[in-house]
């Protein structure tokens, strides 16, 4: 196998960090097929995209044979689930609740139409619109655009057993298409879904643990889906060398002085409005 995890892998993000290349999203349920987080194209087939039959790893080294490839891996549990679904074929409109097995309320989820090209990713996050009726708002994972107001994306709040999609929207629930959804929630000392407000000075964010992986998106106005992790590099000194990528872009990694880690969270430094701009609103996902 190409990527060692130490656990059975149900979902992975894969990127060549050193070149211009697509950001892959692959899952056990769609073994041999994958999507690009930076694009709205339909599901792509490749024999080496899956390889989820390993107990402590995933991928085939024959294809992912370059040290510049990196994989971020999840397994299903309290803080994560991945679901494939079709909506009721006999009903073309209205809200449908899609079951999940997290046993906790999803706080962020990404939804993608797998079968039709040029369909954007739709994103729910509990802090959209300042946390007021966030299910009536949306972001797009493959876009730097600001949050939009539209109840036809989701239309109802998620629960501990299901999340809502609208059958009249081809991005989330059209009745004759197939979809995939990745769901995330906060777990004490493991993961955190949250938000913060930017400032003219450094902003400290409390997660309750020291993160190893962080996604940040400015949501009230345009902003990239910035990805940081400790494998590629996040320094704690503020001296630079923090390596970033964009989920919505195909660029190689870039570096700068962006984030400092602590035992209870992280600090976003000033200097880049992508993660800290005065009065800007940001959503984030962090994992230990």
Short mmCIF file of C-alpha atoms in Angstrom, two decimals:
data_model
loop_
_atom_site.label_atom_id
_atom_site.label_comp_id
_atom_site.label_asym_id
_atom_site.label_seq_id
_atom_site.Cartn_x
_atom_site.Cartn_y
_atom_site.Cartn_z
CA UNK A 1 0.00 0.00 0.00
CA UNK A 2 1.01 3.60 -0.61
CA UNK A 3 -0.24 5.41 2.52
CA UNK A 4 0.13 3.97 6.04
CA UNK A 5 -2.65 4.99 8.41
CA UNK A 6 -2.66 2.57 11.35
CA UNK A 7 -6.42 2.04 10.89
CA UNK A 8 -8.91 0.95 8.18
CA UNK A 9 -9.39 3.92 5.85
CA UNK A 10 -12.92 4.88 4.74
CA UNK A 11 -12.13 8.25 3.11
CA UNK A 12 -9.04 10.11 1.99
CA UNK A 13 -7.95 13.39 0.45
CA UNK A 14 -4.89 13.01 -1.81
CA UNK A 15 -2.69 15.71 -3.35
CA UNK A 16 0.74 16.03 -4.94
CA UNK A 17 1.99 18.84 -2.74
CA UNK A 18 4.81 19.89 -5.04
CA UNK A 19 3.08 20.26 -8.39
CA UNK A 20 0.02 21.63 -10.10
CA UNK A 21 -2.44 18.76 -9.76
CA UNK A 22 -6.01 18.02 -8.76
CA UNK A 23 -7.05 17.45 -5.15
CA UNK A 24 -8.51 13.91 -5.03
CA UNK A 25 -11.35 12.79 -2.74
CA UNK A 26 -11.69 8.99 -2.60
CA UNK A 27 -13.87 6.69 -0.49
CA UNK A 28 -14.25 3.01 0.30
CA UNK A 29 -17.83 2.94 -1.08
CA UNK A 30 -16.65 4.16 -4.49
CA UNK A 31 -13.52 2.00 -4.64
CA UNK A 32 -11.80 2.65 -7.99
CA UNK A 33 -13.47 6.02 -8.48
CA UNK A 34 -12.78 9.50 -7.15
CA UNK A 35 -13.71 13.17 -7.30
CA UNK A 36 -11.75 16.42 -7.39
CA UNK A 37 -12.43 18.87 -4.54
CA UNK A 38 -11.17 21.68 -6.80
CA UNK A 39 -13.59 20.91 -9.64
CA UNK A 40 -17.21 20.17 -10.43
CA UNK A 41 -16.43 17.37 -12.89
CA UNK A 42 -18.14 14.03 -12.52
CA UNK A 43 -16.66 10.99 -10.81
CA UNK A 44 -13.37 9.79 -12.31
CA UNK A 45 -12.51 6.10 -12.73
CA UNK A 46 -9.03 4.69 -12.16
CA UNK A 47 -8.01 1.22 -11.04
CA UNK A 48 -5.53 2.57 -8.48
CA UNK A 49 -7.85 5.10 -6.82
CA UNK A 50 -9.29 2.64 -4.35
CA UNK A 51 -7.28 -0.13 -2.74
CA UNK A 52 -9.22 0.17 0.55
CA UNK A 53 -8.82 -3.51 1.42
CA UNK A 54 -5.76 -2.91 3.63
CA UNK A 55 -6.37 -2.97 7.39
CA UNK A 56 -3.85 -0.22 8.21
CA UNK A 57 -3.35 1.66 4.94
CA UNK A 58 -4.82 2.50 1.53
CA UNK A 59 -3.75 3.06 -2.06
CA UNK A 60 -1.47 1.22 -4.45
CA UNK A 61 2.22 2.12 -4.40
CA UNK A 62 2.45 1.35 -8.13
CA UNK A 63 0.60 4.59 -8.86
CA UNK A 64 1.16 6.81 -5.79
CA UNK A 65 4.90 6.16 -6.15
CA UNK A 66 6.20 9.69 -5.62
CA UNK A 67 7.19 11.02 -2.19
CA UNK A 68 5.44 14.30 -3.01
CA UNK A 69 2.00 12.64 -2.77
CA UNK A 70 0.31 13.05 0.60
CA UNK A 71 -2.92 11.51 1.93
CA UNK A 72 -5.12 12.71 4.79
CA UNK A 73 -7.17 9.73 5.98
CA UNK A 74 -10.35 9.19 8.03
CA UNK A 75 -12.28 6.22 9.31
CA UNK A 76 -15.96 6.23 10.19
CA UNK A 77 -16.82 7.02 13.79
CA UNK A 78 -18.30 9.62 16.11
CA UNK A 79 -16.59 12.50 14.32
CA UNK A 80 -16.84 11.38 10.70
CA UNK A 81 -18.99 9.47 8.25
CA UNK A 82 -19.12 9.11 4.48
CA UNK A 83 -22.45 8.27 2.84
CA UNK A 84 -23.46 7.45 -0.72
CA UNK A 85 -27.12 7.88 -1.58
CA UNK A 86 -29.87 8.36 -4.14
CA UNK A 87 -33.00 10.32 -3.41
CA UNK A 88 -36.50 8.92 -3.77
CA UNK A 89 -37.01 8.43 -7.50
CA UNK A 90 -40.75 8.91 -7.23
CA UNK A 91 -40.57 12.41 -5.75
CA UNK A 92 -38.88 15.29 -7.56
CA UNK A 93 -39.01 18.04 -4.93
CA UNK A 94 -38.99 18.65 -1.20
CA UNK A 95 -36.63 17.74 1.63
CA UNK A 96 -35.33 14.23 2.17
CA UNK A 97 -33.44 13.13 5.29
CA UNK A 98 -30.42 10.94 4.45
CA UNK A 99 -29.41 8.50 7.25
CA UNK A 100 -25.90 8.52 8.72
CA UNK A 101 -24.24 6.54 11.51
CA UNK A 102 -22.26 9.15 13.45
CA UNK A 103 -24.60 9.13 16.46
CA UNK A 104 -23.87 12.85 16.71
CA UNK A 105 -25.18 15.88 14.83
CA UNK A 106 -23.05 16.64 11.75
CA UNK A 107 -21.57 20.13 12.03
CA UNK A 108 -20.09 20.28 8.54
CA UNK A 109 -20.76 18.19 5.47
CA UNK A 110 -19.67 18.20 1.84
CA UNK A 111 -22.07 16.90 -0.82
CA UNK A 112 -21.23 16.08 -4.46
CA UNK A 113 -23.29 14.90 -7.41
CA UNK A 114 -21.18 11.97 -8.61
CA UNK A 115 -22.71 11.29 -11.99
CA UNK A 116 -23.17 14.64 -13.71
CA UNK A 117 -20.36 16.94 -14.79
CA UNK A 118 -20.10 20.66 -13.98
CA UNK A 119 -21.92 20.25 -10.65
CA UNK A 120 -20.34 22.16 -7.77
CA UNK A 121 -19.73 20.71 -4.32
CA UNK A 122 -22.27 21.97 -1.76
CA UNK A 123 -21.11 22.58 1.82
CA UNK A 124 -23.08 22.89 5.04
CA UNK A 125 -21.36 24.34 8.12
CA UNK A 126 -23.02 25.03 11.45
CA UNK A 127 -21.52 28.55 11.64
CA UNK A 128 -22.85 29.88 8.33
CA UNK A 129 -24.92 33.04 8.78
CA UNK A 130 -23.36 33.38 12.21
CA UNK A 131 -24.93 30.08 13.26
CA UNK A 132 -28.52 31.22 12.67
CA UNK A 133 -30.41 28.79 10.41
CA UNK A 134 -27.17 27.66 8.72
CA UNK A 135 -29.13 25.01 6.78
CA UNK A 136 -30.58 27.85 4.68
CA UNK A 137 -27.07 28.84 3.54
CA UNK A 138 -24.27 27.11 1.66
CA UNK A 139 -20.68 27.25 0.49
CA UNK A 140 -19.03 25.52 -2.46
CA UNK A 141 -15.95 23.40 -1.80
CA UNK A 142 -14.54 23.93 -5.28
CA UNK A 143 -14.95 27.71 -5.10
CA UNK A 144 -13.52 30.63 -3.14
CA UNK A 145 -16.93 32.29 -3.12
CA UNK A 146 -18.63 33.70 -0.03
CA UNK A 147 -21.54 31.92 1.63
CA UNK A 148 -24.84 32.15 -0.20
CA UNK A 149 -28.43 32.20 1.03
CA UNK A 150 -30.57 29.46 -0.49
CA UNK A 151 -32.81 27.05 1.40
CA UNK A 152 -33.04 24.71 -1.61
CA UNK A 153 -29.56 23.28 -0.94
CA UNK A 154 -30.35 21.68 2.43
CA UNK A 155 -33.47 23.29 3.91
CA UNK A 156 -33.54 21.62 7.33
CA UNK A 157 -31.19 21.11 10.26
CA UNK A 158 -29.24 17.84 10.53
CA UNK A 159 -29.88 15.43 13.39
CA UNK A 160 -28.00 12.65 15.20
CA UNK A 161 -29.36 10.16 12.67
CA UNK A 162 -29.81 12.05 9.37
CA UNK A 163 -28.95 15.14 7.32
CA UNK A 164 -31.22 17.05 4.97
CA UNK A 165 -30.96 17.54 1.22
CA UNK A 166 -33.40 19.12 -1.22
CA UNK A 167 -34.61 16.86 -4.01
CA UNK A 168 -35.15 19.81 -6.36
CA UNK A 169 -31.47 20.81 -6.28
CA UNK A 170 -29.15 18.90 -8.63
CA UNK A 171 -26.16 19.68 -6.39
CA UNK A 172 -27.54 17.89 -3.32
CA UNK A 173 -30.59 15.77 -4.00
CA UNK A 174 -31.99 15.47 -7.50
CA UNK A 175 -34.16 12.39 -7.59
CA UNK A 176 -32.45 10.51 -10.44
CA UNK A 177 -28.77 11.20 -9.61
CA UNK A 178 -26.25 9.53 -7.28
CA UNK A 179 -24.44 11.47 -4.55
CA UNK A 180 -21.75 11.21 -1.91
CA UNK A 181 -21.49 13.15 1.35
CA UNK A 182 -18.65 13.51 3.85
CA UNK A 183 -19.85 14.47 7.34
CA UNK A 184 -17.75 15.94 10.15
CA UNK A 185 -18.47 16.79 13.79
CA UNK A 186 -16.62 17.83 16.94
CA UNK A 187 -15.29 15.15 19.30
CA UNK A 188 -13.72 16.14 22.60
CA UNK A 189 -9.91 16.32 22.28
CA UNK A 190 -10.01 14.87 18.74
CA UNK A 191 -11.80 17.20 16.30
CA UNK A 192 -13.45 20.60 16.28
CA UNK A 193 -15.81 22.37 13.87
CA UNK A 194 -16.04 26.07 14.62
CA UNK A 195 -15.58 29.69 13.62
CA UNK A 196 -13.78 32.89 14.59
CA UNK A 197 -13.71 36.57 13.66
CA UNK A 198 -10.61 38.11 12.13
CA UNK A 199 -8.74 40.99 13.69
CA UNK A 200 -5.95 43.48 13.07
CA UNK A 201 -3.86 41.41 15.48
CA UNK A 202 -3.26 37.69 15.96
CA UNK A 203 -6.35 35.61 16.85
CA UNK A 204 -6.19 32.62 19.19
CA UNK A 205 -8.66 29.78 18.57
CA UNK A 206 -9.37 27.20 21.29
CA UNK A 207 -10.03 23.64 20.16
CA UNK A 208 -9.19 21.75 23.36
CA UNK A 209 -6.25 19.94 21.76
CA UNK A 210 -3.19 20.61 19.58
CA UNK A 211 -4.28 20.23 15.95
CA UNK A 212 -2.34 18.30 13.34
CA UNK A 213 -4.71 19.19 10.49
CA UNK A 214 -6.64 22.44 9.90
CA UNK A 215 -8.99 23.72 7.18
CA UNK A 216 -9.87 27.44 7.22
CA UNK A 217 -12.31 29.31 4.94
CA UNK A 218 -13.30 32.97 4.98
CA UNK A 219 -17.06 32.79 4.53
CA UNK A 220 -18.60 36.28 4.69
CA UNK A 221 -16.61 37.33 1.59
CA UNK A 222 -14.50 35.36 -0.86
CA UNK A 223 -11.62 33.26 0.44
CA UNK A 224 -9.75 30.06 -0.34
CA UNK A 225 -10.23 26.72 1.44
CA UNK A 226 -6.77 26.74 3.06
CA UNK A 227 -5.32 23.45 4.33
CA UNK A 228 -2.46 23.12 6.85
CA UNK A 229 -0.97 20.08 8.56
CA UNK A 230 1.99 19.16 10.72
CA UNK A 231 3.35 16.53 8.32
CA UNK A 232 4.13 19.13 5.66
CA UNK A 233 4.87 21.71 8.33
CA UNK A 234 3.31 24.08 10.82
CA UNK A 235 5.86 25.82 13.01
CA UNK A 236 5.03 27.00 16.52
CA UNK A 237 7.53 29.84 16.59
CA UNK A 238 5.93 32.19 14.09
CA UNK A 239 9.16 32.15 12.12
CA UNK A 240 7.67 31.01 8.82
CA UNK A 241 7.70 27.70 7.02
CA UNK A 242 3.97 26.98 7.40
CA UNK A 243 2.95 24.96 4.32
CA UNK A 244 -0.47 25.63 2.81
CA UNK A 245 -2.65 24.14 0.07
CA UNK A 246 -6.10 24.98 -1.30
CA UNK A 247 -8.89 22.39 -1.39
CA UNK A 248 -10.49 24.45 -4.13
CA UNK A 249 -7.26 24.82 -6.14
CA UNK A 250 -4.72 22.69 -7.97
CA UNK A 251 -1.65 24.73 -7.05
CA UNK A 252 1.50 23.40 -5.40
CA UNK A 253 1.98 24.12 -1.71
CA UNK A 254 3.08 27.60 -0.61
CA UNK A 255 4.69 28.73 2.62
CA UNK A 256 4.69 31.68 4.97
CA UNK A 257 4.09 32.73 8.56
CA UNK A 258 0.44 31.81 9.01
CA UNK A 259 -0.32 29.63 12.03
CA UNK A 260 1.13 28.88 15.45
CA UNK A 261 0.08 25.81 17.43
CA UNK A 262 -0.49 25.40 21.15
CA UNK A 263 -1.56 22.52 23.37
CA UNK A 264 -5.15 23.84 23.34
CA UNK A 265 -5.57 25.17 19.81
CA UNK A 266 -3.97 27.43 17.25
CA UNK A 267 -3.29 31.10 16.53
CA UNK A 268 -3.78 32.70 13.12
CA UNK A 269 -1.27 35.46 12.46
CA UNK A 270 -1.86 38.74 10.72
CA UNK A 271 -0.59 39.38 7.23
CA UNK A 272 -2.91 37.21 5.12
CA UNK A 273 -6.62 37.98 4.94
CA UNK A 274 -7.22 34.42 3.78
CA UNK A 275 -7.09 33.33 7.43
CA UNK A 276 -7.13 36.59 9.41
CA UNK A 277 -8.60 39.82 8.11
CA UNK A 278 -10.12 42.57 10.23
CA UNK A 279 -13.85 41.91 10.81
CA UNK A 280 -13.85 38.96 8.40
CA UNK A 281 -15.69 35.78 9.41
CA UNK A 282 -14.01 32.37 9.18
CA UNK A 283 -15.09 28.78 9.54
CA UNK A 284 -12.67 25.99 10.35
CA UNK A 285 -12.25 22.27 10.90
CA UNK A 286 -9.37 21.02 13.07
CA UNK A 287 -8.24 17.50 13.91
CA UNK A 288 -5.71 16.22 16.44
#
